[in-house]
C-alpha cells in the first residue's frame, strides 16, 4: 500500500482552523444569549451542532478497525517472517514504555512544582461518590483484555489492541502459506486502498465537525470556565508544551532537521485531534501523512495501531497531573515513594482501554480509590475535562507520530 501523493493545496488545514475560530465565536454568542435557560432548552438548541461532530466521529470509527486490520496484515506479511515482526515489536514496545514513563514523570514533577490544587478548598463532600466507573488494576484482567473472544465483537467496539492481536496472528499465518497467502494479501492491500480513499472523502467533512464540536463545547462551558480554572488549565498546557519539547528533541536526535518536515505533515491530524478531542479521529489521516513523510507502510501499519493502546503520551501526563491535583485540593500530602507507586499503577491501568469513553477519567477514578484520595474530587475535573481532552488528544497524535518515525529509522525503513 502506497500513500497517495499530497494535494497541491493545503486548503483543508485552513478550513479546519477557520472552523475552530468560527465555532468559538458562535459558541460564545450562544452562551451569552441563552445564559440562564434550563438544561432542556440549551440541549435542544445545541443538538444540531453536536450532531455534526458525532456524525464525523461515527464515520471515522466506521473505518478505523477495517483499516487497522487490513494495513497491519499486509504490513506483517511484508516483514517476511515472524522474527522480523518480533524485532520490530520489541523496538516499538521499548519506545512506548520509555515514552509512557517520561510522560508520567513530567506530569508528576510539574504538578509538584506548580501546586495547582493548593488553595482550591473544594466545596464537595469527600464522601460523595462520582458517577464514573473505576478501571480494573489487576494484572489478570489487563492480560485478558488483550485477547479478543471474537474479532467481530472487537471490531464492533473498536477495541484496537484486540484487533491488533488478531491481525498479528492472521498476518503471520497468511505469510506462511506462500502463494495461497499472496492472494489474500493482494486482496487486503486493495481493500486498504479503498478504505483510505474513503478516508479522503470523510476528511472533507472535518471542518463541519470541528465547527460543531467547538460551538457545542464553548456554548455549554462558556469562556468563564477558563477563568475559574485558569491556573490548572494553563499549567497543564505548559506541561504539554514541555512534553512536546522533550518528544521533539528525541525525534531530532534520530532524524535531525527532518523533524520540522514531520511537523508539517502531521499538522492536519493534530488539528483534527485537538478540535474533536479524539486522537482516534486522526488515525486514518495520520497513517497517510506518515507514509508521505517517508515511513514504510509495513512499519506505519504495525506501530501506529499499537500506539493507540500503549503510547498515549498526552493522556499519561494528564492522569498524573489530575490525580495529584485532586490530592492537593483536599490537602492530602503524598510522599515521593507513594507518588512513584501511583505512576506504576497508572502504567498498568492505562493500557488497553483505548476506545473507552472518557478513558482518562475512568483510570483516574480507580487510582484515587487505590490511594485513598476522595473520589468526589473528580467533580473538579468534569467541567474542564473537554478543554483538557483537546490538548491531550493532540499530544497523543504527536507522540505516536514520533514513535513511528523513530522505529522506522531504527529499522532502516525511513525513506529520504
mmCIF file of C-alpha atoms in Angstrom, residues 97 100-101 104-105 108 136-139 142 316 319-320 336-351 363 367 370-371:
data_model
loop_
_atom_site.group_PDB
_atom_site.id
_atom_site.type_symbol
_atom_site.label_atom_id
_atom_site.label_comp_id
_atom_site.label_asym_id
_atom_site.label_seq_id
_atom_site.Cartn_x
_atom_site.Cartn_y
_atom_site.Cartn_z
ATOM 1 C CA UNK A 97 7.463 2.108 27.758
ATOM 2 C CA UNK A 100 4.996 6.497 28.940
ATOM 3 C CA UNK A 101 7.422 6.767 31.845
ATOM 4 C CA UNK A 104 4.164 10.279 33.736
ATOM 5 C CA UNK A 105 7.309 11.679 35.361
ATOM 6 C CA UNK A 108 4.465 14.333 38.463
ATOM 7 C CA UNK A 136 -9.524 -2.531 36.950
ATOM 8 C CA UNK A 137 -5.902 -2.642 38.044
ATOM 9 C CA UNK A 138 -5.443 -6.405 38.278
ATOM 10 C CA UNK A 139 -2.838 -7.981 36.040
ATOM 11 C CA UNK A 142 -5.333 -6.475 31.905
ATOM 12 C CA UNK A 316 -0.492 9.613 30.555
ATOM 13 C CA UNK A 319 -3.535 11.273 34.587
ATOM 14 C CA UNK A 320 -0.655 12.014 36.980
ATOM 15 C CA UNK A 336 7.694 10.648 46.765
ATOM 16 C CA UNK A 337 7.503 6.883 47.239
ATOM 17 C CA UNK A 338 3.702 6.949 47.130
ATOM 18 C CA UNK A 339 3.737 9.110 44.026
ATOM 19 C CA UNK A 340 6.103 6.694 42.286
ATOM 20 C CA UNK A 341 3.760 3.849 43.237
ATOM 21 C CA UNK A 342 0.936 5.856 41.666
ATOM 22 C CA UNK A 343 2.932 6.135 38.444
ATOM 23 C CA UNK A 344 3.335 2.360 38.298
ATOM 24 C CA UNK A 345 -0.382 1.840 38.888
ATOM 25 C CA UNK A 346 -1.192 4.289 36.090
ATOM 26 C CA UNK A 347 1.243 2.477 33.769
ATOM 27 C CA UNK A 348 -0.819 -0.680 34.247
ATOM 28 C CA UNK A 349 -4.364 0.666 34.302
ATOM 29 C CA UNK A 350 -3.960 2.972 31.301
ATOM 30 C CA UNK A 351 -3.080 0.222 28.828
ATOM 31 C CA UNK A 363 -8.379 5.361 35.091
ATOM 32 C CA UNK A 367 -6.272 5.395 41.024
ATOM 33 C CA UNK A 370 -6.362 2.865 45.408
ATOM 34 C CA UNK A 371 -4.578 5.703 47.229
#
